Amino acid sequence: FSRGTPAPHGVMHRREKTRGARVVIDDRHCGPIGHIAVVTEAGKALRARLVTSPCTEAILLQDHLQGEKWDWIEQMRVQVSYLEDERSNELTNYTGEIINVDLKNYMIHVKFDGYDLDEAEWVSMYDDDWEWIDVTRPNSDELAIAMKAHQVPQRGRQSQSQQSTAAQHPRARQQDRKRQPQSGSGRSKKRSHDPTEIVRQQEAELGPPGPEVLHLQRVAASVKSLHSDDPGQCRRAAESLRELSAHDVRDLVVLNQLGAVEKLVKLLYSHDEGLQQDAAVTLVNCSLYAPCRSAMLKATCFAPISAMLGGSDVQQELALALLQNLSLVNTSHEEMLQIGFIQRLDHFFDGSVDKVFIRQKACAVLQHLAANPGNVQTLLQADLIRVLLRELQSSVKPGGPSLDDSPQTTDLCKIRAIGTLVNISSHQPNEEQLGSQELLLLIKQLRARSELTHLIDGFVSNIAGASCHCGALLQLGLANEELIIEAAPRRSTFEAGNAAVAQQSARALQQQRRQQASQEQQWRKQQQQQRELEHQQREFEQQRELEKVWRKQELATRQELTRQDEVQQLRQFAPNRSGYSPQVQSEYTNGYERHGPLLEMEQEMRDAQDPVPDHVMHQGAAEDLADLCDEQSNCRQQ
């Protein structure tokens, strides 16, 4: 694939192309010895100068020997021994990996297994007891000769006055490396790595701090001032970090360890345009360092970047520079496609000369996204081929290929645009838009440019693997019979793969339809059950209402029957009162209805004590009731 590399913002300074490495030298007496060297890039060759050996001649490093005879110093495994118990004089061994190296002071920064990154310690290559895991380390005599050859003061075997002068690095003294056992088991607590604590320890032990500690102190103060309530102090801190991040990769490591990335991401929300630009430029520089990219993704940096994409041209350029470096992380592509970048492609590629740097960075982002096969379909749906075709046409006139912008900027846009086409054609060579007559004619015209030839050849070779484009390639002269024949196996493989994918998609679609039919049938069954349940509920409610009405009617009927029975009994057992007037007879009947239950209760009590025949009981009750009615009649007459 044609894949770009992260590029800093236009105002950023160029970094030195030097790096530390471990070079294995075969010694006929001691076997393989691992030396630390400074690697310098000279053109396409890597030249290494050994630091731990008296040899001052440069060694040419060959690519095919990497991992066998040489490798980069980062993440190399070492074993360090510490004296933690002075009474037993027993050494405790710890293994870890190198994360940094100070070749000027012969120090290696080791992160031990099982400990956090902020607990990493500096180990002296000359004074401390350390070993490589796989090969032999240089002995002390060889290191002493090497330090003398490279004009570095020796430590360890010097006089007392020389030792006090040479041990200016606070972490290079063997006395500081001794461990004091804690209560219980485990490794003893190491010295603090807080910048303020380091300065305090150094002033207490060695006097005034050195330039490296002062530099670290200034960096820590600037990071701390990023969230200051004073706007001027915050702006000065952002400007300082912007300049600092453009010089040395070690400063990027320090910024990441001090938590500056999260604070800088928050400053992207600032309404102060100058402060926002300083924070964005610093983050662009930091994003060249892979751990900083991970920290930015954890800090949810895409939200402010999405807002910056809709801002001014400067904000858009900075946002695209951040996306250019963040797009190197494949896990960020899914979220990156959802923040509005794809929707604003027409705005970025509107052909304006003033937006040439915006087009450069947008092409780089597209190139990185197209390298991921999972993004190709989304890019094609966003009409990416049309956008790239318009960008390529902007530098071609009817009379032949010519440039409408400066050669450097325009060539870079064209290279990245064609690189994006190469990536897309490698994943989907049978895409219909890739074989359009307009695009192939333009590709044929640009093929004459030497800087684009190798990319165009790769694009033609990719689409030659699809049968639908072979005729157009032969007709325009972009491909010959040999290339078509050579691409035949790839076409067969690709078509077989497409058939398998189509068959798999058909099976998946059929299974999905079956699942949908099953779910729909289940839903209909649930709806039918719900309707039946509601119908049963309504019937139950109606039945209850009918039962209530029936009970009320039955109660009223019983009460009426009871009243009629009582009146009938009264008329049956009462004596003949025909001599009385109808009014008296009515009073008689009403009196019985009012006092009849009480008389019946008294009669039941009498019967329980002295049972009497029924006709006697009814006759006595009737006589009493007759006397009561006579008394009421007399009272009424009086």
XYZ file of C-alpha atoms in Angstrom:
638
model
C 0.000 0.000 0.000
C 1.004 3.585 -0.494
C 0.871 4.945 3.044
C 1.979 8.381 4.157
C 3.965 9.309 7.223
C 2.976 11.857 9.876
C 4.075 15.374 9.049
C 4.338 18.281 11.537
C 2.694 21.633 11.079
C 4.346 24.188 8.830
C 5.799 26.209 11.702
C 7.370 23.218 13.448
C 11.111 22.753 13.568
C 12.816 19.799 11.931
C 14.073 17.096 14.261
C 17.550 15.524 14.161
C 17.615 12.107 12.561
C 19.590 10.360 15.317
C 18.597 7.397 17.453
C 20.086 4.900 19.870
C 20.601 1.246 18.949
C 22.232 -1.921 20.261
C 24.830 -3.459 17.955
C 26.101 -6.998 18.602
C 29.852 -7.410 17.952
C 31.321 -10.928 17.853
C 34.434 -11.259 20.036
C 36.562 -14.382 19.611
C 37.327 -14.501 23.345
C 34.079 -13.368 24.981
C 31.525 -14.214 22.298
C 28.804 -11.757 21.173
C 28.880 -8.436 23.046
C 26.024 -5.925 22.893
C 27.295 -2.363 22.411
C 25.183 0.787 22.498
C 25.598 3.069 19.497
C 24.341 6.349 18.081
C 22.643 5.797 14.704
C 22.647 8.576 12.134
C 20.662 8.503 8.902
C 22.789 9.407 5.894
C 20.596 9.281 2.831
C 19.132 5.777 2.707
C 21.928 4.244 4.808
C 22.153 3.957 8.619
C 25.565 4.617 10.163
C 26.246 3.612 13.788
C 28.996 4.994 16.029
C 29.691 2.783 19.059
C 29.559 4.621 22.385
C 30.485 1.739 24.701
C 33.557 0.752 22.688
C 36.879 2.562 22.137
C 36.317 2.138 18.399
C 35.423 5.495 16.851
C 34.849 4.307 13.292
C 31.266 4.284 11.987
C 29.572 0.975 11.162
C 27.097 0.580 8.307
C 23.878 -1.103 9.509
C 22.165 -3.401 7.011
C 18.373 -3.720 7.019
C 18.278 -7.511 6.671
C 20.371 -7.900 9.836
C 17.966 -5.940 12.018
C 16.770 -8.105 14.880
C 19.790 -10.396 14.561
C 22.913 -8.224 14.720
C 21.392 -4.891 15.642
C 18.147 -3.403 16.881
C 16.809 -0.146 18.240
C 17.582 0.467 21.881
C 13.955 1.004 22.914
C 12.303 -2.063 24.438
C 15.572 -4.033 24.682
C 15.506 -6.321 27.727
C 18.046 -5.960 30.571
C 18.560 -7.345 34.064
C 19.568 -4.995 36.895
C 20.834 -6.168 40.294
C 20.336 -4.120 43.487
C 21.788 -4.494 46.976
C 18.666 -4.264 49.131
C 19.936 -5.954 52.281
C 23.415 -4.782 53.322
C 23.650 -7.348 56.134
C 23.454 -10.351 53.825
C 25.178 -8.685 50.838
C 22.761 -10.528 48.544
C 21.737 -8.915 45.259
C 18.127 -8.847 44.070
C 17.630 -9.142 40.314
C 14.980 -7.177 38.388
C 14.231 -7.470 34.672
C 12.763 -4.773 32.480
C 12.947 -2.989 29.142
C 14.806 0.156 28.125
C 12.512 3.082 27.328
C 15.139 5.817 26.974
C 18.893 6.294 26.937
C 21.204 9.143 27.906
C 24.292 8.431 25.794
C 25.935 11.621 26.943
C 26.069 10.424 30.571
C 26.109 6.664 29.882
C 22.684 6.105 31.454
C 19.790 3.836 30.434
C 16.181 4.407 31.552
C 14.651 1.039 32.532
C 10.980 0.216 33.163
C 10.906 -2.876 35.370
C 8.382 -5.688 34.920
C 5.380 -5.289 37.202
C 5.937 -1.575 37.818
C 4.317 1.470 36.235
C 6.017 3.721 33.711
C 6.409 6.550 36.223
C 8.457 4.183 38.420
C 11.128 3.645 35.759
C 14.694 4.311 36.933
C 17.944 5.464 35.411
C 20.748 2.900 35.501
C 24.421 3.779 35.094
C 26.121 1.656 32.431
C 29.447 2.012 34.264
C 28.616 2.026 38.005
C 25.530 -0.180 38.280
C 25.306 -3.967 38.022
C 23.327 -4.733 34.844
C 23.338 -7.326 32.045
C 21.699 -7.920 28.666
C 19.198 -10.773 28.652
C 20.519 -12.455 25.495
C 24.147 -11.327 25.027
C 27.114 -10.153 27.087
C 27.483 -6.516 28.137
C 30.748 -4.543 27.767
C 32.963 -4.968 30.817
C 33.984 -2.102 33.094
C 37.505 -1.828 31.675
C 36.185 -1.494 28.122
C 33.626 1.081 29.256
C 36.331 3.067 31.047
C 38.463 3.153 27.886
C 35.411 4.103 25.819
C 34.466 6.925 28.168
C 38.018 8.219 28.060
C 38.066 8.010 24.254
C 34.810 9.908 24.040
C 35.976 12.437 26.643
C 33.477 11.432 29.310
C 34.711 11.589 32.960
C 35.092 8.137 34.480
C 33.244 7.230 37.628
C 33.680 4.556 40.229
C 37.521 4.139 40.189
C 38.513 7.768 40.643
C 39.674 9.732 43.601
C 37.277 11.169 46.129
C 37.409 14.640 44.593
C 36.889 13.290 41.079
C 33.974 11.163 42.274
C 32.154 14.162 43.712
C 32.646 15.966 40.388
C 31.624 13.072 38.168
C 28.471 12.127 40.125
C 26.502 15.224 39.185
C 23.679 13.045 37.863
C 21.675 12.230 41.013
C 20.540 8.824 39.740
C 24.003 7.673 38.659
C 25.417 7.049 42.138
C 25.658 3.508 43.375
C 24.881 4.662 46.898
C 21.499 5.931 45.770
C 20.740 2.606 44.098
C 20.937 0.549 47.302
C 17.543 -0.600 48.515
C 16.289 -0.465 52.070
C 13.979 -3.390 52.933
C 10.416 -2.511 53.855
C 8.141 -4.276 56.288
C 6.888 -7.404 54.591
C 7.959 -8.795 51.246
C 8.319 -7.073 47.914
C 10.532 -4.527 46.265
C 11.445 -1.438 48.232
C 10.026 1.937 47.322
C 12.010 3.814 44.694
C 12.874 7.466 44.651
C 10.224 9.929 43.594
C 10.075 11.117 39.969
C 8.090 14.240 40.714
C 10.047 17.199 39.228
C 9.784 19.261 42.422
C 10.913 16.324 44.573
C 13.854 15.630 42.241
C 15.010 19.230 42.521
C 14.676 19.155 46.328
C 16.685 15.932 46.596
C 19.358 17.223 44.258
C 19.743 20.498 46.143
C 20.014 18.598 49.435
C 22.598 16.105 48.144
C 24.548 17.722 45.342
C 23.975 21.440 45.585
C 22.423 23.532 42.783
C 20.520 21.596 40.096
C 22.019 20.957 36.689
C 20.678 22.213 33.371
C 18.640 19.050 32.701
C 16.805 19.317 36.002
C 16.199 23.021 35.441
C 14.795 22.222 32.028
C 12.513 19.581 33.548
C 11.430 22.066 36.179
C 10.484 24.642 33.534
C 8.507 22.040 31.589
C 6.617 20.959 34.724
C 5.841 24.581 35.605
C 4.497 25.247 32.105
C 2.286 22.161 32.225
C 0.969 23.183 35.630
C 0.161 26.702 34.369
C -2.023 25.452 31.495
C -5.124 25.656 33.714
C -4.157 28.821 35.520
C -6.866 31.382 36.297
C -4.607 34.069 34.836
C -5.193 34.124 31.027
C -1.805 35.681 30.385
C 0.039 33.002 32.344
C -1.912 30.253 30.602
C -1.124 31.755 27.177
C 2.592 32.035 27.996
C 2.642 28.395 29.147
C 0.972 27.253 25.896
C 3.487 29.230 23.811
C 6.379 27.731 25.787
C 5.118 24.180 25.258
C 4.550 24.882 21.573
C 8.215 25.791 21.103
C 9.366 22.998 23.392
C 7.474 20.263 21.512
C 9.194 21.103 18.217
C 12.773 20.225 19.229
C 13.475 16.876 20.891
C 11.473 13.666 21.173
C 12.587 13.357 24.811
C 10.520 16.435 25.572
C 7.490 14.691 24.078
C 8.062 11.771 26.445
C 8.230 14.169 29.383
C 5.064 15.983 28.295
C 3.190 12.693 28.026
C 4.357 11.527 31.452
C 3.380 14.853 33.052
C -0.185 14.570 31.693
C 0.108 17.588 29.403
C -1.809 15.915 26.559
C -5.121 15.798 28.454
C -4.788 19.443 29.487
C -3.948 20.538 25.946
C -6.999 18.704 24.575
C -9.197 20.697 26.976
C -7.659 23.930 25.668
C -8.979 23.095 22.186
C -12.401 24.182 23.522
C -11.015 27.649 24.370
C -12.642 30.703 22.807
C -9.232 32.407 22.731
C -8.122 31.676 19.157
C -4.432 32.226 19.917
C -4.495 29.890 22.915
C -6.397 27.289 20.900
C -3.863 27.442 18.054
C -0.893 27.064 20.430
C -2.522 24.023 22.041
C -3.352 22.523 18.630
C 0.204 22.972 17.278
C 1.641 21.381 20.433
C -0.730 18.431 20.075
C 0.235 18.051 16.404
C 3.869 17.751 17.455
C 3.018 15.405 20.333
C 0.935 13.187 18.056
C 4.139 12.238 16.223
C 4.906 10.161 19.360
C 2.737 7.023 19.489
C 1.959 7.074 23.274
C 0.760 10.670 22.901
C -1.662 9.579 20.171
C -3.117 6.996 22.548
C -3.437 9.640 25.277
C -5.248 11.985 22.872
C -7.750 9.266 21.932
C -8.407 8.533 25.605
C -9.024 12.255 26.183
C -11.843 12.211 23.536
C -10.109 14.708 21.264
C -12.481 14.210 18.316
C -15.204 16.435 19.774
C -13.155 19.690 19.652
C -11.541 18.632 16.363
C -15.012 18.287 14.832
C -15.821 21.851 15.911
C -12.529 23.129 14.461
C -13.322 21.548 11.070
C -16.124 24.077 10.704
C -14.029 27.087 11.750
C -11.581 29.353 9.968
C -8.971 28.175 7.482
C -6.305 28.111 10.216
C -8.514 26.024 12.493
C -9.347 23.663 9.632
C -5.659 23.199 8.790
C -4.779 22.434 12.413
C -7.706 20.030 12.750
C -6.656 18.188 9.573
C -3.050 18.032 10.813
C -4.304 16.327 13.986
C -6.447 13.926 11.959
C -3.463 13.191 9.697
C -1.432 11.867 12.619
C -4.331 10.277 14.509
C -5.396 8.389 11.374
C -2.238 6.297 11.768
C -4.181 4.461 14.519
C -6.658 2.133 12.798
C -8.896 1.916 15.862
C -9.701 5.623 15.518
C -11.061 5.374 11.957
C -14.633 4.471 12.913
C -15.039 7.564 15.087
C -13.105 9.728 12.615
C -15.609 8.948 9.859
C -18.437 10.250 12.064
C -17.143 13.726 12.997
C -17.974 15.471 9.727
C -14.700 15.043 7.844
C -16.218 13.011 4.997
C -19.168 15.384 4.706
C -16.837 18.380 4.201
C -14.692 16.918 1.399
C -16.210 19.216 -1.222
C -15.340 22.200 0.956
C -11.728 21.075 1.399
C -11.234 20.361 -2.319
C -12.928 23.437 -3.778
C -9.869 24.212 -5.945
C -8.878 27.360 -4.044
C -5.163 28.180 -4.200
C -5.277 29.500 -0.620
C -6.278 26.054 0.654
C -3.356 24.116 -0.753
C -2.122 23.089 2.716
C -5.648 22.068 3.679
C -5.829 19.879 0.553
C -2.454 18.333 1.400
C -3.532 17.251 4.851
C -6.985 16.130 3.687
C -5.334 13.925 1.031
C -3.060 12.440 3.703
C -6.050 11.611 5.920
C -7.863 9.985 2.972
C -4.727 8.011 2.122
C -4.532 6.629 5.646
C -8.267 5.851 5.786
C -8.163 4.084 2.403
C -5.406 1.791 3.666
C -7.984 0.195 5.999
C -10.247 -2.180 3.997
C -13.089 -1.583 6.435
C -13.331 2.078 5.352
C -13.320 1.631 1.567
C -17.058 1.138 1.144
C -17.822 4.210 3.259
C -15.383 6.318 1.246
C -16.879 5.150 -2.048
C -20.383 5.968 -0.824
C -19.127 9.489 -0.033
C -18.262 9.933 -3.760
C -14.535 9.993 -3.036
C -13.534 9.076 -6.623
C -15.215 12.227 -7.931
C -13.404 14.376 -5.350
C -10.007 12.843 -6.204
C -10.702 13.203 -9.921
C -11.368 16.911 -9.475
C -8.160 17.298 -7.458
C -6.119 15.568 -10.172
C -7.730 17.654 -12.895
C -6.762 20.886 -11.145
C -3.126 20.505 -12.305
C -3.772 19.352 -15.867
C -4.635 21.707 -18.752
C -5.703 20.802 -22.291
C -2.207 21.486 -23.660
C -0.589 18.925 -21.371
C 0.393 18.504 -17.744
C 1.201 21.759 -16.002
C 0.914 23.126 -12.477
C -1.397 25.804 -11.242
C 0.230 25.982 -7.801
C 3.781 25.763 -6.544
C 5.483 22.515 -7.623
C 6.188 21.281 -4.103
C 2.674 21.679 -2.723
C 0.817 20.544 -5.831
C 3.001 17.474 -6.379
C 2.390 16.408 -2.784
C -1.386 16.693 -3.235
C -1.254 14.679 -6.448
C 0.993 12.006 -4.944
C -1.339 11.532 -1.985
C -4.451 11.564 -4.173
C -3.052 8.853 -6.463
C -1.841 6.968 -3.373
C -5.438 6.959 -2.137
C -6.553 5.494 -5.490
C -3.855 2.822 -5.161
C -5.140 1.835 -1.709
C -8.768 1.706 -2.848
C -7.936 -0.302 -5.987
C -5.992 -2.816 -3.924
C -9.131 -3.630 -1.901
C -11.838 -3.276 -4.576
C -10.288 -3.438 -8.060
C -13.669 -4.138 -9.666
C -15.160 -0.815 -8.540
C -16.919 0.670 -11.556
C -15.753 4.253 -10.889
C -12.086 3.208 -11.032
C -12.478 2.229 -14.695
C -14.299 5.355 -15.872
C -13.082 6.787 -19.178
C -12.484 10.224 -17.658
C -10.295 8.906 -14.843
C -8.248 6.577 -17.077
C -7.569 9.366 -19.592
C -6.369 11.611 -16.796
C -4.184 8.817 -15.388
C -2.675 8.338 -18.852
C -1.869 12.053 -19.063
C -0.281 12.140 -15.578
C 1.789 9.041 -16.244
C 4.376 11.186 -18.046
C 5.398 12.774 -14.735
C 8.306 10.860 -13.221
C 7.273 11.381 -9.585
C 3.858 9.804 -10.279
C 4.894 6.935 -12.551
C 5.416 4.273 -9.894
C 2.082 5.085 -8.212
C 0.173 5.032 -11.496
C 1.797 1.705 -12.426
C 0.593 0.292 -9.106
C -2.921 1.603 -9.723
C -3.026 0.109 -13.245
C -1.680 -3.212 -11.970
C -4.377 -3.325 -9.274
C -7.360 -2.642 -11.562
C -5.923 -5.042 -14.165
C -6.918 -7.758 -11.686
C -10.582 -7.061 -12.500
C -11.963 -8.346 -15.814
C -14.297 -5.366 -16.207
C -11.353 -2.953 -16.660
C -9.044 -4.969 -18.933
C -10.629 -3.806 -22.196
C -10.386 -0.100 -21.275
C -6.759 -0.477 -20.159
C -5.777 -2.150 -23.446
C -7.687 0.390 -25.508
C -5.995 3.400 -23.870
C -2.561 1.790 -23.856
C -2.235 1.834 -20.082
C -1.644 -1.926 -20.019
C -0.272 -4.444 -22.490
C -1.060 -8.083 -23.090
C 1.741 -9.210 -20.769
C 0.310 -7.265 -17.830
C -3.177 -8.624 -18.492
C -1.854 -12.196 -18.682
C 0.239 -11.661 -15.560
C -2.831 -10.398 -13.686
C -4.944 -13.392 -14.774
C -4.243 -15.448 -11.592
C -5.135 -12.453 -9.483
C -8.345 -12.011 -11.431
C -9.239 -15.652 -10.899
C -8.467 -15.420 -7.213
C -10.351 -12.168 -6.885
C -13.379 -13.458 -8.787
C -13.386 -16.640 -6.732
C -13.173 -14.533 -3.614
C -15.987 -12.331 -4.860
C -18.100 -15.410 -5.605
C -17.429 -16.773 -2.127
C -18.236 -13.396 -0.589
C -21.413 -13.122 -2.679
C -22.453 -16.640 -1.684
C -21.731 -15.899 1.936
C -23.678 -12.637 1.683
C -26.596 -14.469 0.071
C -26.601 -17.031 2.869
C -26.406 -14.281 5.446
C -29.267 -12.414 3.734
C -31.366 -15.571 3.569
C -30.702 -16.303 7.218
C -31.565 -12.726 8.085
C -34.847 -12.982 6.187
C -35.679 -16.232 7.970
C -34.965 -14.599 11.287
C -37.140 -11.627 10.344
C -39.983 -13.957 9.259
C -39.667 -15.910 12.500
C -39.637 -12.721 14.533
C -42.664 -11.397 12.631
C -44.563 -14.670 13.163
C -43.693 -14.612 16.836
C -44.838 -11.009 17.039
C -48.164 -11.836 15.395
C -48.642 -14.744 17.796
C -47.984 -12.461 20.735
C -50.482 -9.924 19.359
C -53.136 -12.663 18.974
C -52.514 -13.830 22.531
C -52.787 -10.269 23.723
C -56.122 -9.803 21.952
C -57.480 -13.065 23.392
C -56.403 -12.034 26.861
C -58.114 -8.655 26.489
C -61.311 -10.373 25.255
C -61.298 -12.713 28.251
C -60.789 -9.752 30.533
C -63.769 -7.935 29.044
C -65.965 -11.027 29.387
C -64.914 -11.423 32.998
C -65.785 -7.785 33.748
C -69.197 -8.176 32.109
C -69.853 -11.354 34.085
C -69.017 -9.554 37.299
C -71.392 -6.733 36.481
C -74.183 -9.213 35.722
C -73.526 -11.034 39.004
C -73.774 -7.755 40.916
C -77.126 -6.920 39.285
C -78.454 -10.444 39.914
C -77.399 -10.321 43.579
C -79.140 -6.988 44.045
C -82.330 -8.334 42.480
C -82.156 -11.531 44.537
C -81.670 -9.544 47.740
C -84.652 -7.309 46.930
C -86.790 -10.369 46.096
C -85.856 -12.089 49.349
C -86.657 -8.996 51.362
C -90.052 -8.693 49.669
C -90.843 -12.372 50.252
C -89.804 -12.123 53.882
C -92.101 -9.140 54.403
C -95.017 -10.892 52.739
C -94.470 -14.037 54.877
C -94.476 -11.990 58.063
C -97.698 -10.220 57.083
C -99.312 -13.526 56.148
C -98.350 -15.108 59.474
C -99.699 -12.126 61.340
C -102.995 -12.352 59.543
C -103.170 -16.097 60.139
C -102.628 -16.133 63.903
C -104.154 -12.779 64.823
C -107.793 -12.826 66.142
C -110.668 -11.554 64.054
C -110.550 -7.794 64.035
C -113.314 -7.217 61.571
C -115.054 -4.982 64.044
C -112.286 -2.500 63.849
C -112.124 0.242 61.329
C -109.660 -0.047 58.362
C -107.446 2.571 59.982
C -107.061 0.443 63.124
C -106.351 -2.617 61.045
C -103.623 -0.669 59.178
C -102.120 0.457 62.457
C -102.187 -3.134 63.614
C -100.318 -4.288 60.543
C -97.741 -1.487 60.737
C -97.157 -2.093 64.426
C -96.407 -5.702 63.812
C -93.946 -4.855 61.105
C -92.171 -2.483 63.478
C -92.282 -4.593 66.661
C -92.616 -8.052 65.277
C -88.881 -8.933 65.287
C -88.515 -7.787 68.915
C -91.499 -9.853 70.022
C -90.156 -12.869 68.167
C -86.794 -12.504 69.937
C -88.448 -12.357 73.337
C -90.536 -15.380 72.472
C -87.422 -17.351 71.465
C -85.895 -16.571 74.856
C -89.048 -17.759 76.627
C -89.175 -20.918 74.566
C -85.579 -21.673 75.481
C -86.539 -21.492 79.197
C -90.037 -22.992 79.043
C -90.975 -24.471 75.703
C -94.609 -24.024 74.748
C -96.577 -25.172 71.730
C -96.323 -23.086 68.609
C -99.990 -22.112 68.532
C -99.832 -20.846 72.119
C -96.683 -18.788 71.330
C -98.220 -17.157 68.276
C -101.494 -16.553 70.067
C -99.772 -14.826 72.991
C -97.746 -12.649 70.674
C -100.838 -11.731 68.711
C -102.737 -10.802 71.893
C -99.887 -8.619 73.102
C -99.765 -6.934 69.742
C -103.535 -6.401 69.818
C -103.279 -4.785 73.269
C -100.523 -2.525 71.972
C -102.657 -1.432 69.056
C -105.612 -0.729 71.393
C -103.442 1.478 73.512
C -102.279 3.401 70.455
C -105.879 3.813 69.268
C -107.044 5.112 72.658
C -104.209 7.578 72.730
C -105.114 8.805 69.295
C -108.829 9.237 70.221
C -107.925 11.166 73.357
